[in-house]
XYZ file of N, CA, C and O in Angstrom:
488
model
N -2.711 -19.473 -6.448
C -1.391 -18.781 -7.350
C -2.163 -18.144 -8.732
O -2.918 -18.854 -9.548
N -1.475 -17.576 -9.301
C -2.109 -16.189 -10.317
C -1.519 -16.960 -11.413
O -0.344 -17.811 -11.600
N -2.289 -17.361 -12.461
C -2.412 -17.536 -13.894
C -1.962 -16.346 -14.837
O -2.940 -15.582 -15.149
N -0.749 -16.096 -15.227
C -0.309 -14.871 -15.802
C 0.176 -15.276 -17.346
O 1.411 -16.070 -17.201
N -0.327 -15.004 -18.358
C 0.044 -15.491 -19.692
C 0.907 -14.009 -20.601
O -0.103 -12.702 -20.430
N 2.133 -14.014 -20.934
C 2.339 -13.286 -21.801
C 1.616 -13.088 -23.111
O 0.787 -13.957 -23.674
N 1.210 -11.644 -23.878
C -0.035 -11.870 -25.044
C 1.132 -10.876 -25.649
O 1.471 -9.750 -25.492
N 1.905 -11.219 -27.006
C 2.579 -10.624 -27.816
C 2.019 -9.354 -28.451
O 0.512 -9.662 -28.623
N 2.629 -7.884 -28.622
C 2.028 -6.990 -29.068
C 2.799 -6.120 -29.632
O 3.863 -6.321 -29.427
N 2.557 -5.453 -30.635
C 3.031 -4.845 -31.361
C 4.727 -5.463 -32.068
O 4.180 -6.980 -32.303
N 5.366 -5.177 -32.277
C 6.623 -6.047 -32.559
C 7.571 -6.453 -31.547
O 8.330 -7.140 -31.898
N 7.255 -5.148 -30.426
C 8.412 -5.626 -29.271
C 7.898 -5.856 -27.694
O 8.669 -5.173 -27.331
N 6.879 -6.005 -27.791
C 6.081 -5.725 -26.479
C 5.076 -7.146 -26.072
O 5.017 -7.919 -27.006
N 4.788 -6.747 -24.914
C 4.268 -8.028 -24.655
C 3.091 -6.878 -23.326
O 2.898 -6.231 -22.807
N 1.726 -7.754 -23.427
C 0.363 -7.429 -22.358
C 0.692 -8.930 -21.727
O 1.014 -9.794 -21.939
N 0.127 -8.463 -20.571
C -0.439 -9.409 -19.488
C -1.524 -9.705 -19.047
O -2.809 -9.010 -19.062
N -2.180 -10.803 -19.716
C -3.459 -11.367 -19.091
C -3.265 -12.388 -18.164
O -2.440 -13.249 -17.904
N -4.133 -12.040 -17.044
C -4.584 -12.695 -15.679
C -5.974 -13.344 -15.732
O -6.771 -13.148 -15.938
N -5.546 -14.749 -15.614
C -6.762 -15.414 -15.340
C -7.260 -15.490 -14.204
O -6.518 -15.651 -13.203
N -8.623 -15.507 -13.764
C -9.029 -14.919 -13.023
C -9.538 -16.427 -11.733
O -10.109 -17.464 -11.985
N -8.720 -16.347 -10.331
C -8.889 -17.449 -9.781
C -10.001 -17.822 -9.056
O -10.470 -18.816 -8.866
N -11.041 -16.902 -9.329
C -12.233 -17.003 -8.439
C -13.532 -17.331 -9.509
O -14.287 -17.376 -9.358
N -13.059 -16.825 -10.884
C -14.002 -17.235 -11.782
C -12.824 -17.881 -13.120
O -12.909 -16.883 -13.799
N -12.790 -19.161 -13.279
C -11.707 -19.333 -14.318
C -12.355 -19.232 -16.078
O -11.547 -19.295 -17.121
N -13.423 -18.652 -16.286
C -13.806 -18.079 -17.171
C -13.632 -17.065 -17.610
O -13.687 -16.129 -18.600
N -12.853 -15.647 -16.866
C -12.580 -14.449 -16.611
C -11.615 -14.229 -16.559
O -10.631 -15.001 -16.203
N -10.701 -12.880 -16.979
C -9.939 -12.372 -17.233
C -9.711 -10.918 -17.184
O -10.508 -10.208 -17.255
N -8.200 -10.094 -16.810
C -8.197 -9.394 -16.339
C -6.899 -8.740 -17.393
O -5.876 -10.087 -17.451
N -6.631 -8.113 -17.700
C -5.626 -7.537 -18.948
C -4.919 -6.264 -18.348
O -5.652 -5.838 -17.875
N -3.539 -6.173 -18.385
C -2.647 -5.350 -17.610
C -1.737 -4.316 -19.247
O -1.329 -5.284 -19.783
N -2.370 -3.106 -19.147
C -1.671 -2.529 -20.524
C -2.131 -3.170 -21.857
O -0.964 -3.015 -22.752
N -3.274 -2.596 -21.893
C -3.373 -3.536 -23.186
C -3.099 -2.369 -24.473
O -4.108 -1.615 -24.421
N -1.992 -2.512 -24.704
C -1.718 -1.553 -26.282
C -2.469 -1.100 -27.707
O -3.164 -0.472 -28.261
N -2.801 -2.785 -27.474
C -3.593 -3.435 -28.671
C -4.703 -4.185 -28.378
O -4.494 -4.777 -27.347
N -5.496 -4.248 -29.046
C -7.048 -4.585 -28.567
C -6.991 -6.130 -29.674
O -7.113 -6.788 -28.313
N -6.352 -6.102 -30.372
C -6.586 -7.391 -31.041
C -5.813 -8.706 -30.686
O -6.740 -9.512 -30.587
N -4.777 -8.221 -30.018
C -3.403 -9.442 -29.668
C -4.551 -10.392 -28.346
O -4.729 -11.458 -28.128
N -4.924 -9.200 -27.533
C -6.430 -9.719 -26.456
C -7.181 -10.087 -26.904
O -7.330 -11.496 -26.599
N -8.374 -9.679 -27.991
C -9.439 -10.627 -28.181
C -8.875 -11.914 -29.183
O -9.543 -13.141 -28.295
N -7.749 -11.902 -29.596
C -7.659 -13.935 -29.963
C -7.476 -14.125 -28.340
O -7.462 -14.994 -28.705
N -6.240 -13.680 -27.737
C -6.012 -14.659 -26.937
C -7.269 -15.114 -25.493
O -7.305 -16.174 -24.929
N -8.225 -13.969 -25.478
C -9.569 -14.329 -24.849
C -10.357 -15.547 -25.658
O -10.763 -16.319 -25.282
N -10.231 -15.601 -26.728
C -11.230 -16.317 -27.908
C -10.400 -17.340 -27.827
O -10.634 -18.840 -27.670
N -9.083 -18.086 -27.997
C -8.383 -19.028 -27.672
C -8.436 -19.735 -26.690
O -8.414 -21.106 -26.335
N -8.644 -18.651 -25.228
C -8.524 -19.603 -24.044
C -10.032 -19.515 -23.556
O -10.034 -20.167 -22.785
N -10.868 -19.228 -23.789
C -12.265 -19.167 -23.796
C -12.417 -18.388 -22.647
O -13.588 -19.135 -21.861
N -11.727 -17.253 -22.574
C -11.792 -16.525 -21.704
C -13.227 -14.906 -22.166
O -12.948 -14.969 -22.598
N -13.785 -14.237 -20.796
C -13.981 -13.012 -21.040
C -13.690 -12.375 -20.105
O -13.013 -12.213 -18.893
N -13.506 -11.188 -20.995
C -12.424 -10.180 -20.391
C -13.244 -9.053 -19.202
O -14.640 -8.765 -19.783
N -13.148 -9.065 -17.629
C -13.869 -8.411 -16.566
C -12.855 -7.414 -16.447
O -13.887 -6.137 -16.037
N -11.802 -7.169 -16.687
C -11.419 -5.637 -16.088
C -10.036 -5.505 -16.357
O -9.310 -6.518 -17.430
N -9.723 -3.963 -16.941
C -8.533 -3.829 -17.590
C -7.756 -2.640 -16.570
O -7.991 -1.989 -15.738
N -6.421 -3.167 -16.289
C -5.457 -2.240 -15.391
C -4.333 -1.447 -16.357
O -3.824 -2.012 -16.934
N -4.297 -0.535 -15.972
C -3.195 0.588 -16.651
C -2.264 0.843 -15.604
O -3.038 1.174 -15.069
N -1.056 1.100 -16.255
C -0.058 1.555 -15.645
C 0.466 3.104 -15.619
O 0.602 3.979 -14.703
N -0.049 3.458 -16.925
C 0.308 4.733 -17.240
C -0.035 5.385 -18.510
O -0.735 3.970 -19.616
N -0.334 6.500 -19.171
C -0.762 6.999 -20.080
C -0.401 6.399 -21.777
O -1.062 6.841 -22.575
N 0.883 6.227 -22.139
C 1.556 6.349 -23.257
C 0.372 4.908 -24.166
O 0.202 4.370 -23.469
N 0.674 5.552 -25.251
C -0.232 4.830 -26.318
C -0.050 2.880 -26.226
O -1.092 2.670 -26.861
N 0.971 2.368 -26.371
C 1.676 1.341 -25.968
C 0.934 0.950 -25.050
O 1.249 -0.585 -25.165
N 0.530 1.233 -24.145
C -0.164 0.553 -22.609
C -1.940 0.670 -22.445
O -2.225 0.255 -22.176
N -2.100 1.880 -23.623
C -3.452 2.073 -23.387
C -4.268 2.185 -24.900
O -5.699 2.251 -24.766
N -3.687 1.535 -25.922
C -4.472 1.929 -27.161
C -5.383 0.741 -27.439
O -6.262 1.752 -28.356
N -5.749 -0.148 -26.645
C -6.639 -1.102 -26.885
C -7.632 -0.742 -25.962
O -8.225 -1.522 -25.982
N -7.279 -0.062 -24.847
C -8.366 -0.208 -24.096
C -9.743 0.321 -24.182
O -10.718 -0.426 -23.889
N -9.633 1.255 -24.703
C -11.460 1.687 -25.060
C -12.232 0.657 -26.073
O -13.014 0.233 -25.597
N -11.416 0.255 -26.838
C -12.078 -1.233 -27.791
C -12.312 -2.267 -26.883
O -13.273 -2.927 -27.105
N -11.476 -2.320 -26.043
C -11.804 -3.625 -25.188
C -13.037 -3.612 -24.484
O -13.498 -4.348 -23.929
N -12.876 -2.206 -23.237
C -13.619 -2.113 -22.810
C -15.522 -1.978 -23.145
O -16.204 -2.418 -22.548
N -15.390 -1.360 -24.124
C -16.699 -1.222 -25.162
C -17.176 -2.784 -25.388
O -18.276 -2.881 -25.181
N -16.112 -3.378 -26.202
C -16.438 -4.779 -26.662
C -17.264 -5.758 -25.382
O -17.745 -6.628 -25.161
N -16.543 -5.673 -24.309
C -16.529 -6.625 -23.520
C -17.370 -6.218 -21.765
O -17.498 -7.021 -20.956
N -17.663 -4.726 -21.653
C -18.146 -4.083 -20.876
C -17.439 -4.360 -19.161
O -17.524 -4.586 -18.258
N -15.691 -4.332 -19.653
C -14.881 -4.296 -18.567
C -14.456 -2.927 -18.219
O -14.683 -2.033 -18.575
N -14.317 -3.068 -16.694
C -14.044 -1.654 -15.824
C -12.501 -1.242 -16.553
O -11.437 -2.808 -16.128
N -12.012 -0.478 -16.206
C -11.135 0.238 -16.505
C -10.216 0.899 -15.440
O -10.745 1.698 -14.881
N -9.184 0.194 -15.002
C -8.661 1.096 -13.829
C -6.931 1.680 -14.306
O -6.413 1.098 -14.779
N -6.863 3.024 -13.656
C -5.501 3.236 -14.122
C -5.079 4.807 -13.327
O -5.726 5.046 -12.228
N -4.230 5.575 -13.310
C -3.627 6.360 -12.300
C -4.551 7.877 -12.364
O -4.149 8.086 -13.786
N -4.855 8.075 -11.667
C -5.744 9.106 -11.238
C -4.626 10.105 -11.678
O -5.385 11.436 -12.395
N -3.626 10.677 -12.015
C -2.209 11.296 -11.689
C -2.723 11.570 -14.140
O -1.952 12.609 -14.015
N -3.026 10.878 -13.993
C -2.890 10.911 -16.148
C -4.222 10.632 -16.835
O -5.233 10.166 -16.074
N -4.066 10.781 -18.061
C -5.086 11.207 -18.908
C -5.713 10.030 -19.562
O -4.383 9.496 -20.288
N -6.397 9.268 -19.565
C -6.418 7.789 -20.756
C -7.572 8.317 -21.557
O -8.314 8.963 -21.450
N -7.596 7.460 -22.627
C -8.652 7.484 -23.227
C -9.678 7.023 -23.123
O -10.650 6.787 -24.449
N -10.215 6.961 -22.524
C -11.523 6.214 -22.355
C -11.991 6.493 -20.390
O -10.978 6.733 -20.108
N -12.916 6.274 -20.144
C -13.818 6.222 -18.620
C -12.563 5.055 -18.152
O -12.778 3.701 -18.516
N -12.178 5.770 -16.475
C -11.870 4.845 -15.678
C -12.047 5.402 -14.461
O -12.323 6.273 -14.032
N -11.602 4.021 -13.868
C -11.386 4.642 -12.296
C -10.155 4.863 -11.594
O -9.470 4.133 -11.788
N -10.006 6.338 -11.606
C -8.407 6.824 -11.193
C -8.006 6.257 -9.330
O -9.068 6.174 -8.820
N -6.768 5.839 -9.759
C -6.377 5.352 -8.426
C -4.915 5.875 -8.353
O -4.002 6.475 -8.892
N -4.727 6.390 -6.765
C -3.408 6.423 -6.305
C -2.484 5.710 -5.481
O -3.672 4.591 -5.077
N -1.591 5.682 -5.207
C -1.110 4.778 -4.447
C -1.631 4.797 -2.964
O -1.957 5.567 -2.498
N -1.585 3.157 -2.628
C -2.233 2.863 -1.140
C -3.963 2.540 -1.586
O -4.178 2.041 -0.417
N -4.345 3.064 -2.641
C -5.726 2.143 -3.318
C -5.266 0.787 -2.803
O -4.368 0.140 -2.997
N -6.861 0.213 -2.882
C -6.578 -0.771 -3.218
C -7.826 -1.485 -4.580
O -8.988 -0.775 -4.266
N -7.521 -2.658 -5.497
C -8.359 -2.873 -6.119
C -8.968 -4.049 -5.883
O -8.591 -4.931 -6.014
N -10.751 -4.464 -5.296
C -10.378 -5.459 -5.096
C -12.060 -5.836 -6.246
O -12.909 -5.318 -6.825
N -11.681 -6.993 -7.084
C -12.005 -7.815 -7.833
C -12.844 -8.997 -7.259
O -12.554 -10.070 -7.296
N -13.684 -8.706 -6.023
C -13.890 -10.241 -4.899
C -14.651 -11.047 -5.427
O -14.201 -12.033 -5.420
N -15.628 -10.876 -7.181
C -15.997 -12.005 -7.959
C -15.150 -12.627 -8.358
O -15.154 -13.845 -8.980
N -14.130 -11.977 -9.012
C -12.946 -13.150 -9.887
C -11.939 -13.254 -8.841
O -11.142 -14.303 -9.050
N -11.951 -13.380 -7.570
C -10.823 -13.782 -6.084
C -9.637 -12.955 -6.746
O -8.296 -13.527 -6.107
N -9.504 -11.671 -7.102
C -8.536 -10.667 -7.317
C -8.228 -9.749 -6.334
O -9.782 -8.969 -6.353
N -7.477 -9.390 -5.709
C -6.975 -8.110 -5.228
C -5.603 -7.542 -5.340
O -4.472 -8.065 -5.379
N -5.455 -6.376 -5.870
C -4.521 -5.709 -6.227
C -4.035 -4.334 -5.010
O -5.065 -3.362 -5.346
N -2.891 -4.150 -4.620
C -2.944 -3.309 -3.505
C -1.729 -1.926 -4.965
O -1.251 -2.772 -5.540
N -2.381 -0.703 -5.126
C -1.690 0.089 -5.805
C -0.264 1.028 -5.352
O -0.586 1.097 -4.148
N 0.570 0.896 -5.767
C 1.174 1.809 -5.459
C 2.201 3.044 -6.586
O 1.659 2.727 -7.748
N 2.321 4.339 -6.416
C 2.843 5.133 -6.937
C 3.927 4.629 -7.635
O 5.244 4.487 -6.696
N 4.423 4.671 -8.592
C 5.750 4.285 -9.399
C 6.283 5.731 -9.893
O 6.959 5.338 -11.005
N 6.113 6.864 -9.677
C 6.854 7.758 -10.637
C 8.140 7.698 -11.406
O 8.874 7.359 -10.297
N 8.335 8.300 -12.149
C 9.898 7.888 -13.024
C 9.093 8.129 -14.335
O 9.919 8.596 -15.332
N 9.166 6.443 -15.072
C 8.629 6.195 -16.174
C 7.960 7.628 -16.891
O 7.742 7.926 -17.922
N 6.562 7.673 -16.167
C 5.912 8.835 -16.272
C 5.256 9.160 -14.863
O 5.464 8.779 -13.686
N 5.358 10.576 -14.727
C 5.193 11.027 -13.367
C 3.770 10.140 -12.546
O 3.593 10.299 -11.278
N 2.590 10.035 -13.179
C 1.351 9.348 -12.901
C 1.736 8.169 -12.465
O 0.722 7.008 -12.190
N 2.530 7.167 -12.939
C 2.738 5.689 -13.063
C 2.720 5.233 -11.717
O 2.752 5.801 -10.399
N 1.700 4.068 -12.063
C 1.146 3.362 -10.884
C 1.918 1.946 -11.038
O 2.069 1.291 -12.524
N 1.607 1.044 -10.326
C 2.111 -0.303 -10.318
C 0.891 -1.192 -9.475
O 0.405 -0.553 -8.085
N 0.634 -2.089 -9.551
C -0.107 -2.834 -8.631
C 0.585 -4.032 -8.755
O 1.396 -5.211 -8.938
N 0.087 -4.662 -7.254
C 0.598 -6.208 -6.926
C -0.014 -6.610 -5.553
O -1.099 -5.719 -5.289
């Protein structure tokens, strides 16, 4: 079972930290709008960030992606139809994000609505 922890960001938002079942010292973060709350959570839990999953381009979901990717050499995955503030692996619905060394695999779904290129991971 996945261990998913909320990380409070801004005054009214949450980011999601997923502890990797295949490497309990590693984690993945979803939609890091701010870097510092993620850094604090990683330090408190003794985790190394290995990947960043982005669902859409809004700043409150990507604002910390570049700093985190640079600091931890984490791979960034995001929607192919949107521009992100850092290099990333573009994804479309039907793709699979396989982080085999972490014991994680996510199917990607196109979920346009909030933004035209919005994607979800399941």
